[in-house]
Amino acid sequence: MAVDVTNPSPEYLAFWREHHLCTLTTPRSDGTPHVVPVGVTYDPEAGLARVITGKNTQKAANVLAAGPDGARVAVCQVDRRRWATLEGRATVRTEPEVVADAVRRYEERYKRTPAPNPDRVVIEITLDRALGKA
């Protein structure tokens, strides 16, 4: 079921605010999908999803390898019959204020502070598609 990325239903948005492990799918250099578990925050007002990670991770490398326009990616979460997918173009952000904001959003959603990581970056996804059944 298609969902308006910037104006989701209250149920869809509530589902993205619950504590759920998600997956991030990025393209490898050979075009095959690389799927890993991640924490994701969804900001419909800005049309963004964010994943915090280390700058030397494969997921960050896959996004960077796509070039300045970024990589086409998807994040997904599922809970029994409820599911939600967000899709868009991902870039890697390194600005300290962007990283701090993403960490704050992660702490808010997951109710825990991630371990300090001086190499932390943000995979920021400019969303253009949302699907799901919440």
Short mmCIF file of C-alpha atoms in Angstrom, two decimals:
data_model
loop_
_atom_site.label_atom_id
_atom_site.label_comp_id
_atom_site.label_asym_id
_atom_site.label_seq_id
_atom_site.Cartn_x
_atom_site.Cartn_y
_atom_site.Cartn_z
CA MET A 1 0.00 0.00 0.00
CA ALA A 2 1.39 3.40 -1.00
CA VAL A 3 1.84 6.00 1.73
CA ASP A 4 2.42 9.75 1.41
CA VAL A 5 6.07 10.18 2.48
CA THR A 6 5.58 13.63 4.01
CA ASN A 7 2.03 13.10 5.29
CA PRO A 8 1.71 9.51 6.53
CA SER A 9 -1.28 8.26 8.47
CA PRO A 10 -1.03 8.54 12.26
CA GLU A 11 -0.79 4.73 12.46
CA TYR A 12 2.09 4.59 9.97
CA LEU A 13 3.99 7.33 11.79
CA ALA A 14 3.35 5.69 15.17
CA PHE A 15 4.76 2.43 13.81
CA TRP A 16 7.98 4.26 12.84
CA ARG A 17 8.23 5.67 16.37
CA GLU A 18 8.01 2.26 18.05
CA HIS A 19 11.19 0.37 18.94
CA HIS A 20 11.83 -1.93 15.97
CA LEU A 21 14.99 -3.26 14.43
CA CYS A 22 15.08 -2.34 10.76
CA THR A 23 17.05 -3.29 7.69
CA LEU A 24 18.93 -1.08 5.27
CA THR A 25 19.45 -2.27 1.71
CA THR A 26 22.25 -0.63 -0.27
CA PRO A 27 23.68 -1.58 -3.68
CA ARG A 28 27.10 -3.22 -3.80
CA SER A 29 29.46 -2.24 -6.62
CA ASP A 30 28.34 -5.32 -8.58
CA GLY A 31 24.68 -4.27 -8.23
CA THR A 32 23.68 -6.96 -5.74
CA PRO A 33 21.85 -5.91 -2.57
CA HIS A 34 23.67 -5.54 0.74
CA VAL A 35 21.15 -5.89 3.59
CA VAL A 36 22.06 -5.17 7.21
CA PRO A 37 20.20 -4.59 10.48
CA VAL A 38 20.10 -0.95 11.59
CA GLY A 39 18.22 1.56 13.67
CA VAL A 40 16.30 4.08 11.56
CA THR A 41 14.60 7.35 12.34
CA TYR A 42 11.88 8.78 10.11
CA ASP A 43 11.28 12.52 9.78
CA PRO A 44 8.26 12.99 7.50
CA GLU A 45 8.30 16.80 7.87
CA ALA A 46 11.75 16.89 6.26
CA GLY A 47 11.11 13.87 4.01
CA LEU A 48 14.15 12.10 5.48
CA ALA A 49 15.16 8.85 7.12
CA ARG A 50 18.45 8.63 8.99
CA VAL A 51 20.81 5.81 9.94
CA ILE A 52 23.82 6.41 12.18
CA THR A 53 26.87 4.28 11.47
CA GLY A 54 30.66 4.28 11.32
CA LYS A 55 32.39 5.89 8.37
CA ASN A 56 34.27 2.65 7.60
CA THR A 57 31.23 0.36 7.37
CA GLN A 58 30.25 -1.44 4.20
CA LYS A 59 26.88 0.33 4.10
CA ALA A 60 28.57 3.75 4.16
CA ALA A 61 31.07 2.60 1.53
CA ASN A 62 28.24 1.39 -0.72
CA VAL A 63 26.49 4.77 -0.51
CA LEU A 64 29.72 6.70 -1.09
CA ALA A 65 30.62 4.51 -4.08
CA ALA A 66 27.46 5.65 -5.84
CA GLY A 67 28.93 9.14 -6.21
CA PRO A 68 27.69 12.61 -5.29
CA ASP A 69 24.08 11.92 -6.28
CA GLY A 70 23.96 9.09 -3.74
CA ALA A 71 22.63 5.56 -3.86
CA ARG A 72 19.10 4.27 -4.22
CA VAL A 73 18.31 2.50 -0.93
CA ALA A 74 15.45 1.13 1.16
CA VAL A 75 14.84 0.78 4.88
CA CYS A 76 12.25 -1.61 6.18
CA GLN A 77 10.73 -2.83 9.42
CA VAL A 78 8.22 -5.56 10.15
CA ASP A 79 6.17 -6.63 13.14
CA ARG A 80 3.95 -9.62 12.38
CA ARG A 81 1.46 -8.36 9.79
CA ARG A 82 2.53 -4.74 10.10
CA TRP A 83 5.31 -3.60 7.82
CA ALA A 84 6.77 -0.37 6.47
CA THR A 85 9.32 0.47 3.80
CA LEU A 86 10.88 3.84 3.03
CA GLU A 87 12.82 4.34 -0.21
CA GLY A 88 14.94 7.13 -1.58
CA ARG A 89 18.36 8.48 -2.42
CA ALA A 90 21.01 8.14 0.32
CA THR A 91 24.08 10.26 0.94
CA VAL A 92 26.65 10.16 3.73
CA ARG A 93 26.70 13.23 5.98
CA THR A 94 29.64 14.03 8.25
CA GLU A 95 28.84 17.51 9.61
CA PRO A 96 28.99 17.41 13.43
CA GLU A 97 25.60 19.13 13.83
CA VAL A 98 23.93 16.68 11.42
CA VAL A 99 25.49 13.71 13.23
CA ALA A 100 24.45 15.09 16.64
CA ASP A 101 20.87 15.60 15.45
CA ALA A 102 20.72 12.05 14.09
CA VAL A 103 22.08 10.65 17.37
CA ARG A 104 19.44 12.63 19.30
CA ARG A 105 16.69 11.23 17.09
CA TYR A 106 18.08 7.71 17.54
CA GLU A 107 18.13 8.15 21.33
CA GLU A 108 14.53 9.37 21.23
CA ARG A 109 13.27 6.42 19.21
CA TYR A 110 15.34 3.63 20.74
CA LYS A 111 15.55 4.96 24.32
CA ARG A 112 19.29 4.39 24.50
CA THR A 113 22.43 6.36 23.88
CA PRO A 114 24.75 4.80 21.31
CA ALA A 115 28.34 4.23 22.36
CA PRO A 116 30.65 7.14 21.55
CA ASN A 117 32.12 6.83 18.08
CA PRO A 118 34.47 9.52 16.73
CA ASP A 119 34.03 7.99 13.26
CA ARG A 120 30.23 8.26 13.28
CA VAL A 121 28.46 9.45 10.14
CA VAL A 122 24.84 9.62 9.06
CA ILE A 123 23.34 7.89 6.09
CA GLU A 124 20.65 10.41 5.21
CA ILE A 125 17.91 9.21 2.89
CA THR A 126 15.88 11.74 0.91
CA LEU A 127 12.62 9.87 0.67
CA ASP A 128 10.47 9.57 -2.44
CA ARG A 129 8.44 6.44 -1.71
CA ALA A 130 6.77 4.89 1.32
CA LEU A 131 4.89 1.63 1.45
CA GLY A 132 3.37 -0.41 4.19
CA LYS A 133 0.54 -1.65 6.28
CA ALA A 134 0.60 -0.33 9.81
#
